[in-house]
Coordinates of C-alpha atoms in Angstrom, one line a residue:
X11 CA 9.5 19.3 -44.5
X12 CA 12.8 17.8 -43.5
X13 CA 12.7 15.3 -40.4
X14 CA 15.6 13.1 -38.9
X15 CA 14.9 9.3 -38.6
X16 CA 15.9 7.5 -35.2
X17 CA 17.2 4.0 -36.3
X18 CA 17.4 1.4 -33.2
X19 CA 19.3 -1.5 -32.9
X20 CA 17.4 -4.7 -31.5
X21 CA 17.5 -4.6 -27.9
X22 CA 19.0 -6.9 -25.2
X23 CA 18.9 -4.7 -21.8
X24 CA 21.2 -1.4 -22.5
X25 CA 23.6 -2.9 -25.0
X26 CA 22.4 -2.2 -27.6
X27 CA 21.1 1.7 -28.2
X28 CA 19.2 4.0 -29.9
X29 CA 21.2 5.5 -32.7
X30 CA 21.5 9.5 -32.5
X31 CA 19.8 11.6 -35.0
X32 CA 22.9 11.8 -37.0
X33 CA 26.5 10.8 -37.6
X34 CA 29.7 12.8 -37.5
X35 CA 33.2 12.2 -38.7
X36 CA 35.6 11.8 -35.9
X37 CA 37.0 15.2 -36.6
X38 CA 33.5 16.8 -37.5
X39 CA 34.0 18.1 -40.7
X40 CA 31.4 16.2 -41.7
X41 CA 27.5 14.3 -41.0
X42 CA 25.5 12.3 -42.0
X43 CA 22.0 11.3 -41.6
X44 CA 18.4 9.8 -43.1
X45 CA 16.3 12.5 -43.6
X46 CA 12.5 12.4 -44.6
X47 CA 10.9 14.3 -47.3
X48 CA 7.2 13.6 -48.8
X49 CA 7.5 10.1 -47.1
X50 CA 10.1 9.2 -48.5
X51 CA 13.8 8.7 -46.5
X52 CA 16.9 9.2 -48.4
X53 CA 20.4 9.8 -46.9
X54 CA 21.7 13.0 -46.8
X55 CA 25.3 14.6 -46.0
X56 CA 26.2 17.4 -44.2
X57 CA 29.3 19.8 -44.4
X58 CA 30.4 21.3 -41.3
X59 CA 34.2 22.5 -42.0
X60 CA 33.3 26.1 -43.9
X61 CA 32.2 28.9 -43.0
X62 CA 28.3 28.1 -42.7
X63 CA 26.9 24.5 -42.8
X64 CA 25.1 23.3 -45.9
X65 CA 23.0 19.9 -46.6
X66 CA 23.3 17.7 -49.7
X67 CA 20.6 14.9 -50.9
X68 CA 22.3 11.5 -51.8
X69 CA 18.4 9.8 -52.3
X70 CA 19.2 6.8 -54.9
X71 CA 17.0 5.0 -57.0
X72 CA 14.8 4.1 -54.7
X73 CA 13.6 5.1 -51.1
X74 CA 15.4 3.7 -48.4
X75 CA 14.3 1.8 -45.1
X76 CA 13.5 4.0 -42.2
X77 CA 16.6 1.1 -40.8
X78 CA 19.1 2.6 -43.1
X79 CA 22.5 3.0 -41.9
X80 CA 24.8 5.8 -42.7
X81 CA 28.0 7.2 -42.0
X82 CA 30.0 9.9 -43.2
X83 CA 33.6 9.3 -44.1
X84 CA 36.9 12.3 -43.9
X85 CA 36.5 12.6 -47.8
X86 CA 33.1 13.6 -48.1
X87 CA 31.7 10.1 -49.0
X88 CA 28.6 9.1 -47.3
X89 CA 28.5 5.3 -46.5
X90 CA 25.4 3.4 -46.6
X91 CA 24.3 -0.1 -44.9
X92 CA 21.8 -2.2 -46.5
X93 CA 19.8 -4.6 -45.0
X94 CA 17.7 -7.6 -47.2
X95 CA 16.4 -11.0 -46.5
X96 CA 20.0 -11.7 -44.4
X97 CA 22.3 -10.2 -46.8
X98 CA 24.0 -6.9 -45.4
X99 CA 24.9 -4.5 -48.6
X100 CA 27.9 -1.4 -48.5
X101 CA 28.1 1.4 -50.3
X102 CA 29.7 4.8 -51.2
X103 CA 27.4 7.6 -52.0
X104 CA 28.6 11.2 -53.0
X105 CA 27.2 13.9 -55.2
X106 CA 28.0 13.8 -58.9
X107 CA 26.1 17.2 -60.3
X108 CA 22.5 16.7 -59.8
X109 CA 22.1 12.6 -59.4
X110 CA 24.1 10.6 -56.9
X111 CA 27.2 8.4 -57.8
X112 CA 27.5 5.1 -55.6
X113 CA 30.3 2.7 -55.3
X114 CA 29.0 -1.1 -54.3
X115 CA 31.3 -2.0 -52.1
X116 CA 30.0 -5.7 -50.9
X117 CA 28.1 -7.3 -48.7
X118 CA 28.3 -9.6 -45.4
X119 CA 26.1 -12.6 -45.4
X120 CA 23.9 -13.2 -41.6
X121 CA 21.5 -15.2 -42.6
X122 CA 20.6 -16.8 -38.9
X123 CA 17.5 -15.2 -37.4
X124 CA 19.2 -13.5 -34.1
X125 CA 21.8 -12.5 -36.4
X126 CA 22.4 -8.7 -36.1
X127 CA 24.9 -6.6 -38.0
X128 CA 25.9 -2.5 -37.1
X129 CA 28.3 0.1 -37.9
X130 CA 30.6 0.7 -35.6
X131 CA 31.1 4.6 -34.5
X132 CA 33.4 6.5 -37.1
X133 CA 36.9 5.7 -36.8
X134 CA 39.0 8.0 -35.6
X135 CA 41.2 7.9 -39.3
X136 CA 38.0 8.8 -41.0
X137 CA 38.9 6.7 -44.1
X138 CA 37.7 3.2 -43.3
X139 CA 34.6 1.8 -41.6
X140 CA 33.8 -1.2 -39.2
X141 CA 30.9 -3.0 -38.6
X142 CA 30.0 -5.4 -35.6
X143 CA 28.2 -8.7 -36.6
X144 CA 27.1 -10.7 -33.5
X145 CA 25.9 -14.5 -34.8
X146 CA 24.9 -17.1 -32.2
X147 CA 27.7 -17.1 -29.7
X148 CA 30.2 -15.2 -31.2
X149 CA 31.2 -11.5 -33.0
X150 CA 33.2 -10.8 -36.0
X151 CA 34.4 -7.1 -36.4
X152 CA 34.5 -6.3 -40.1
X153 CA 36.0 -3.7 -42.2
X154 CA 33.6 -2.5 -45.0
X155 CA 35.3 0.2 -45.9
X156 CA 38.8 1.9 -46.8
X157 CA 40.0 -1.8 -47.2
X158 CA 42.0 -3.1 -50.5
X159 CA 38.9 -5.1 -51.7
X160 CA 35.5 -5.9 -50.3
X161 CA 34.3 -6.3 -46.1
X162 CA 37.2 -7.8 -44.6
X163 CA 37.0 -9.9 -41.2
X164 CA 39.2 -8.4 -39.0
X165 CA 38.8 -10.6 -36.0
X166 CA 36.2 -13.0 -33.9
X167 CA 35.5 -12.7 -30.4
X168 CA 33.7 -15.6 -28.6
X169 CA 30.7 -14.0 -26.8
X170 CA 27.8 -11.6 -27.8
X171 CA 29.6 -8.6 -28.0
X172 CA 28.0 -4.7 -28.0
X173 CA 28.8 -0.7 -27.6
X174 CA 32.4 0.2 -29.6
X175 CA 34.4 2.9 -28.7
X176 CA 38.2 3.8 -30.2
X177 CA 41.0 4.3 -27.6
X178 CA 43.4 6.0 -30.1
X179 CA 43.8 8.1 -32.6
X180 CA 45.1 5.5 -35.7
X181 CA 41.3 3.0 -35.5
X182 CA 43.7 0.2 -33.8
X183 CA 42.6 -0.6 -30.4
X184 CA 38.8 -0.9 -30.2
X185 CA 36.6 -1.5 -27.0
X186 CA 33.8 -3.3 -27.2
X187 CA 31.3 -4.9 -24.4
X188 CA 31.5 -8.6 -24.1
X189 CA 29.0 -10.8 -22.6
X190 CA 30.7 -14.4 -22.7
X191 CA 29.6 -17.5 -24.3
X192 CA 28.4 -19.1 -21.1
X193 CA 26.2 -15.8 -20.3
X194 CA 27.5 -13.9 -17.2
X195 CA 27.9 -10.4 -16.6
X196 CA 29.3 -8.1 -19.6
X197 CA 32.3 -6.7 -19.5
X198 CA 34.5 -4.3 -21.1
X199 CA 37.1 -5.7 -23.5
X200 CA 40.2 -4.6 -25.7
X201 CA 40.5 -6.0 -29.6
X202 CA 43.4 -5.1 -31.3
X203 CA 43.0 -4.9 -34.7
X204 CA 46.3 -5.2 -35.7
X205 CA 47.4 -8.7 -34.0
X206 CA 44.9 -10.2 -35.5
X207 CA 41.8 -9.6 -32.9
X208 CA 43.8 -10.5 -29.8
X209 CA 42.1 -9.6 -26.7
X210 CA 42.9 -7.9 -23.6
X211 CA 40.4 -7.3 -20.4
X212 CA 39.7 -3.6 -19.7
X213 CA 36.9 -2.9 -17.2
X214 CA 36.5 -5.6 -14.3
X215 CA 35.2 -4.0 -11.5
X216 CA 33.5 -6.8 -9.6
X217 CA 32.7 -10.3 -10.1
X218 CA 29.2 -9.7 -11.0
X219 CA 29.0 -6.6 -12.2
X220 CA 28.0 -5.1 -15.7
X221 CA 30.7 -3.3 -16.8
X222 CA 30.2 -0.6 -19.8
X223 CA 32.7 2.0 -21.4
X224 CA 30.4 4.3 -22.7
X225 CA 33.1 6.7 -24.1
X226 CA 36.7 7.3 -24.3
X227 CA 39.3 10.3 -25.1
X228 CA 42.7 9.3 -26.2
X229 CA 44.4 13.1 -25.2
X230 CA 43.5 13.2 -21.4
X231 CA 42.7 9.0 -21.0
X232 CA 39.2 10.2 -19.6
X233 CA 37.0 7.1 -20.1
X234 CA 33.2 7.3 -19.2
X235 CA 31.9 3.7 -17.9
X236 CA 28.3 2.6 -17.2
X237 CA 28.1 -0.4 -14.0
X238 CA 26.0 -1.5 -11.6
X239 CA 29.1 -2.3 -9.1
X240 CA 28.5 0.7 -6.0
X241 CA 24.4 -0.2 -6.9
X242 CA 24.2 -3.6 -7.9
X243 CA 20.8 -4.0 -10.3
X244 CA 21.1 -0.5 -10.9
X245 CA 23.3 1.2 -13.3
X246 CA 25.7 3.9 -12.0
X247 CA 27.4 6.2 -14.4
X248 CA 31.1 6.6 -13.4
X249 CA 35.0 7.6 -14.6
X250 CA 37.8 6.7 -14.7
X251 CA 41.1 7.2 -16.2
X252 CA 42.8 4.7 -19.2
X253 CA 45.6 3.3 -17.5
X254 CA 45.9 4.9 -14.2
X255 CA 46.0 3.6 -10.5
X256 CA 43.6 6.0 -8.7
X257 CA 39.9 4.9 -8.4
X258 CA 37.1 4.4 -10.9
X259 CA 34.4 7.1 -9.0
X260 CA 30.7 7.0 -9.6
X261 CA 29.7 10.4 -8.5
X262 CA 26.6 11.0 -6.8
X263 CA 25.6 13.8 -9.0
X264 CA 25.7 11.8 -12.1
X265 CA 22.7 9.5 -10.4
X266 CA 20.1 11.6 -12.3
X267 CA 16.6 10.5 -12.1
X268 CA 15.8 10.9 -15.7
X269 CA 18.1 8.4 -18.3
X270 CA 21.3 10.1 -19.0
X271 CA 24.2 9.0 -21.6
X272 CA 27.5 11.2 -22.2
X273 CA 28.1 11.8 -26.5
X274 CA 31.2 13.9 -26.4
X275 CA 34.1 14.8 -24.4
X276 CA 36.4 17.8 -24.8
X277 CA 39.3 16.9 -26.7
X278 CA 42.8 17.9 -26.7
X279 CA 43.2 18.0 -22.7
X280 CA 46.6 16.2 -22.9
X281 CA 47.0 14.0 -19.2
X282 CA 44.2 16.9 -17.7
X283 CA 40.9 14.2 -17.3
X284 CA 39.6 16.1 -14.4
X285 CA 39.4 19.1 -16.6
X286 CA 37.5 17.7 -19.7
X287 CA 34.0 19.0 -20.6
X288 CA 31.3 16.0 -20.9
X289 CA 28.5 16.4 -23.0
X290 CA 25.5 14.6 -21.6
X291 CA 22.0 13.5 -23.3
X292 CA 19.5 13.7 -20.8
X293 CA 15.6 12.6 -21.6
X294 CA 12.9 13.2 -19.8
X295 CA 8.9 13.1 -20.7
X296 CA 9.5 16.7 -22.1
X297 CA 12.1 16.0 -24.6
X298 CA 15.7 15.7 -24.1
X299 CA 18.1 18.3 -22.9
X300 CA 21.9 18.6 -22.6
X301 CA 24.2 18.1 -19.8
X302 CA 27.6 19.6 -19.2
X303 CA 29.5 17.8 -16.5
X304 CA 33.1 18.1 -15.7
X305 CA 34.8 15.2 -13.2
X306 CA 36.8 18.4 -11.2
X307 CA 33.2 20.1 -10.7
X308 CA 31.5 17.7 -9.7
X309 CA 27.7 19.1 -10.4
X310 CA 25.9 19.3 -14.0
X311 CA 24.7 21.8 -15.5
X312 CA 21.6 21.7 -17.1
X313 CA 21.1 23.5 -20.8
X314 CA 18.2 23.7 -23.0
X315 CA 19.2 22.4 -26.4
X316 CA 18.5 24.1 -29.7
X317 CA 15.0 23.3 -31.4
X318 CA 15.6 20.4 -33.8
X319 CA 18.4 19.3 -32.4
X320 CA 19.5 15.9 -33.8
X321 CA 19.7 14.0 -29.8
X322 CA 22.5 12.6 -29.2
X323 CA 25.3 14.5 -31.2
X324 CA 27.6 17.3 -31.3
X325 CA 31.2 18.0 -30.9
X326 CA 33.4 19.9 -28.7
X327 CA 36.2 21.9 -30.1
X328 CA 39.7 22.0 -28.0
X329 CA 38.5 25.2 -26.6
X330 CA 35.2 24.4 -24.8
X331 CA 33.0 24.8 -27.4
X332 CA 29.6 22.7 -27.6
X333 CA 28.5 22.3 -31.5
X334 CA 25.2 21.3 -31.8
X335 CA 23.8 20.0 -35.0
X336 CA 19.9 20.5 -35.7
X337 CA 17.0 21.3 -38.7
X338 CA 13.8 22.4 -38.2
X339 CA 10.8 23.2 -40.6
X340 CA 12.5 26.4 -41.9
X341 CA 16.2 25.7 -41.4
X342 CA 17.3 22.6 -43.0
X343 CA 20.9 22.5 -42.1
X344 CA 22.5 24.3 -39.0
X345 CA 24.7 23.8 -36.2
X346 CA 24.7 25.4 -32.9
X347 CA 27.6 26.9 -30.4
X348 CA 26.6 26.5 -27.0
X349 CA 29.3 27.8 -24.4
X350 CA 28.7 26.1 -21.0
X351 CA 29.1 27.9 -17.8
X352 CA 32.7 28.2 -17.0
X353 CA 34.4 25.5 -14.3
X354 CA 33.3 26.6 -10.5
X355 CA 35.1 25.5 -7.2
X356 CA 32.9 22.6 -6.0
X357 CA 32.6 20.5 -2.9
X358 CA 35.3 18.4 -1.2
X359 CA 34.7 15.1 -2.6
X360 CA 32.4 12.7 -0.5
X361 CA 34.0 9.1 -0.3
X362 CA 30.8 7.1 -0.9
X363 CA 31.1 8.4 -5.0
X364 CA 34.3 6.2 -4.8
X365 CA 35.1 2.5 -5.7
X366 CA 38.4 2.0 -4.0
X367 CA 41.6 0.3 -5.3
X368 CA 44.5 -1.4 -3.7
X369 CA 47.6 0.5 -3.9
X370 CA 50.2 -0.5 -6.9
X371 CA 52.3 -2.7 -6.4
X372 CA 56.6 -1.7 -5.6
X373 CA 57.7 0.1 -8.7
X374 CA 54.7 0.7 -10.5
X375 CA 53.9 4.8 -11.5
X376 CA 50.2 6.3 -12.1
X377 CA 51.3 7.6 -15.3
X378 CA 49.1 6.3 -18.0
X379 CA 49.8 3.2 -19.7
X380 CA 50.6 3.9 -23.7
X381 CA 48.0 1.7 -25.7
X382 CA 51.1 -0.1 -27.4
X383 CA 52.1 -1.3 -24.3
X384 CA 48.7 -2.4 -22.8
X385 CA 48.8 -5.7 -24.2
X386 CA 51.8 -6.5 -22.3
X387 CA 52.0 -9.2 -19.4
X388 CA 52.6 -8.1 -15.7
X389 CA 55.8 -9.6 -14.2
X390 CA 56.3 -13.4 -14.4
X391 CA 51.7 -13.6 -14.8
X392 CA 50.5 -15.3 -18.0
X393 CA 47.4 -13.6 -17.6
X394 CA 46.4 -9.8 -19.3
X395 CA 47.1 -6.5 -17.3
X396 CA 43.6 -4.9 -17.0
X397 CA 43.9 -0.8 -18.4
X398 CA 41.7 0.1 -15.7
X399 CA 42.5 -2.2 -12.6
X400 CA 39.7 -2.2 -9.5
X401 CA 39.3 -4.2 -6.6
X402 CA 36.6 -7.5 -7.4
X403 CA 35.2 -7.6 -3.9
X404 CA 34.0 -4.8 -2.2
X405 CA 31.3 -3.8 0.1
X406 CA 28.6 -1.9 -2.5
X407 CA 28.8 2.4 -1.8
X408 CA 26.4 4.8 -1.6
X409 CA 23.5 5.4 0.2
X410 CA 19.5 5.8 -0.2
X411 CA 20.5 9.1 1.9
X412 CA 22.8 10.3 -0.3
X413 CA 20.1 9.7 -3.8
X414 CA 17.8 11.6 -1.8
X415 CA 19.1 14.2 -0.9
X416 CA 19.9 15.4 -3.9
X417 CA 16.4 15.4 -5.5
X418 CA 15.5 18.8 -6.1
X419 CA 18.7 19.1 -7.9
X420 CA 18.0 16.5 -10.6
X421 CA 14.6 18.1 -12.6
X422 CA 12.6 15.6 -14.4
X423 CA 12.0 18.3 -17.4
X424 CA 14.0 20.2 -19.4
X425 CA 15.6 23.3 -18.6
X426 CA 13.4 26.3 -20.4
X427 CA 16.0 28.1 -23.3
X428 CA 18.4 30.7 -22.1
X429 CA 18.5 29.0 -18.4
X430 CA 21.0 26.5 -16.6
X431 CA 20.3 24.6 -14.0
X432 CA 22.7 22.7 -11.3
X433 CA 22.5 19.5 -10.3
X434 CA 25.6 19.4 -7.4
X435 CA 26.7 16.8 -4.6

């Protein structure tokens, strides 16, 4: 029997989060996971990019940690994080005949006892890899992979920082969720890795609100955010677009009564946001089941998801595809296609699932904002131009009503297999 271990990250409120059952490459030719067999864990690789999906075992010397890291780079090499007395250990694994080769790498020293250190998600090149070390006050993304030599420190940020998501398509600009020094609320910031670490705000909806990018999609600019702005003390999920002037919305059919977090958005969607398909994990006290929400639609649809699947991940192709990968007692390796229901005229949109903006100022467009120029300072203002720019003080939306009356439309189990259920405003 094969089974899929579920790593978690040390918790501090919903920063940091369970990992999914496995890992894929950016452009999903490949995964990567820690499977169990006869107790014993061991990593193992997946190939996704032929014609049918097939598993390989990388088990070393030894049996890993049920804690083991692993990712999956472009070339077929499975990276692997160790974790011992303080001391965090890289390296490559890949198949040599019937053993496994492995390439040490290096290691990155956190010996303090709140010291943490986790892989970043895959970058978008495929042929490096990142990791997110938070010590005391402060955060240090390193590069342990794909580099000339051994981990590399790529830049310190002062606060506890959590979450990471890519904004393009070369691994430069990286998001990540910043709670300062002095504690406050956390908040969405920009590190660009190739001046150095320098920093640039990115979600600041209100004063005292946790803001969260969740996800991001470099064709359309869709980004999917996580804030207790329109409900303070209680999280929201919401939109928005990367660089744009019209509102960041929090639509009333995302306010699901069972947890909910988005793990893949349609890609290739060039400037079309409102047309991207969003991938959701929803669990309830059943099990989880899938999502599919668009931000034109406005409503989710419920799907059951494939037995075994690996919660949490999948990939959509350009044409509206939902790939699925799971294993179960008597397939080890497989991926699912699941083909949502096609986009249906919704509703007129309903103020209250907006956060209103002020209007741009003389001379400003609502074209999206390249990511080369996001850096850049607004008129004769020292300070950073925010990508996604909201009003700080506004009157918290949405009503009790509005929750409620959607109810029977947001089931607390899972959809049975073959049906689909709507959830719509």
């Amino acid at each position: 029997m094969t089974a899929c271990a579920f790593t978690t990250a040390a918790a501090e409120g919903n920063e940091w989060v369970p990992r999914p059952g496995c890992v894929l490459t950016a452009d999903g030719s490949y995964a990567a996971r820690l499977a169990l067999d006869d107790g014993s864990w061991y990593p193992e690789r997946w190939t996704l990019d032929g014609p049918e999906p097939y598993a390989v075992p990388l088990p070393g010397n030894q049996p890993e940690e049920p804690g083991t890291e692993v990712q999956p780079l472009a070339d077929g090499r499975v990276l692997i994080h160790r974790v011992a007395a303080g001391r965090h250990t890289f390296s490559l694994l890949y198949p040599t005949g019937p053993g496994t080769g492995e390439l040490p790498l290096g290691s990155v020293e956190c010996p303090a006892e709140d010291a943490r250190l986790r892989l970043l998600p895959p970058a978008p090149t495929g042929d490096r890899a990142f990791a997110l070390a938070v010590d005391g006050g402060s955060t240090a993304v390193w590069q342990v992979a794909g580099g000339p030599g051994g981990p590399e420190r790529l830049a310190q940020v002062p606060g506890r920082c959590s979450g990471g998501v890519w904004l393009d398509r070369t691994g430069r600009m990286l998001a990540l969720d910043r709670t300062p020094p002095d504690g406050g609320p956390a908040k969405t910031v920009v590190v660009d890795l190739a001046r150095g670490g320098e920093i640039s705000p990115l979600l600041q909806i209100a004063d005292a609100s946790h803001d969260r990018l969740l996800l991001a999609d470099p064709d359309s600019g869709l980004l999917l955010i996580r804030s207790d702005a329109p409900s303070p003390g209680q999280d929201r999920l919401g939109w928005g677009v990367l660089g744009s002037t019209l509102p960041v919305r929090f639509p009333e059919c995302l306010r699901l009564d069972t947890p909910a977090a988005p793990f893949a958005i349609q890609p290739g969607q060039a400037l079309m946001p409102e047309s991207c398909a969003v991938a959701l994990r929803i669990d309830g006290a059943a099990g989880s089941w899938i999502g599919v929400w668009r931000p034109a639609d406005r409503r989710v649809h419920h799907l059951a998801a494939p037995e075994g699947w690996l919660a949490g991940t999948g990939l959509w192709t350009r044409d509206g595809v939902l790939r699925l990968p799971y294993a179960t007692r008597t397939v080890r390796c497989a991926v699912a296609r699941v083909v949502p229901p096609a986009a249906a005229p919704a509703p007129p949109p309903q103020d209250p699932g907006r956060w209103p903006v002020p209007k741009p100022p003389v001379g400003r467009t609502s074209r999206p904002v390249p990511l080369q120029q996001a850096l850049a300072p607004r008129g004769g203002r020292t300070e950073r131009t925010p990508l996604v720019w909201v009003r700080t003080k506004q009157t918290p939306v949405g009503s009790g009503n509005g929750a409620a009356g959607n109810a029977e439309s947001r089931g607390a189990t899972p959809p049975v297999p073959g049906t689909a259920v709507v959830a719509a405003r």
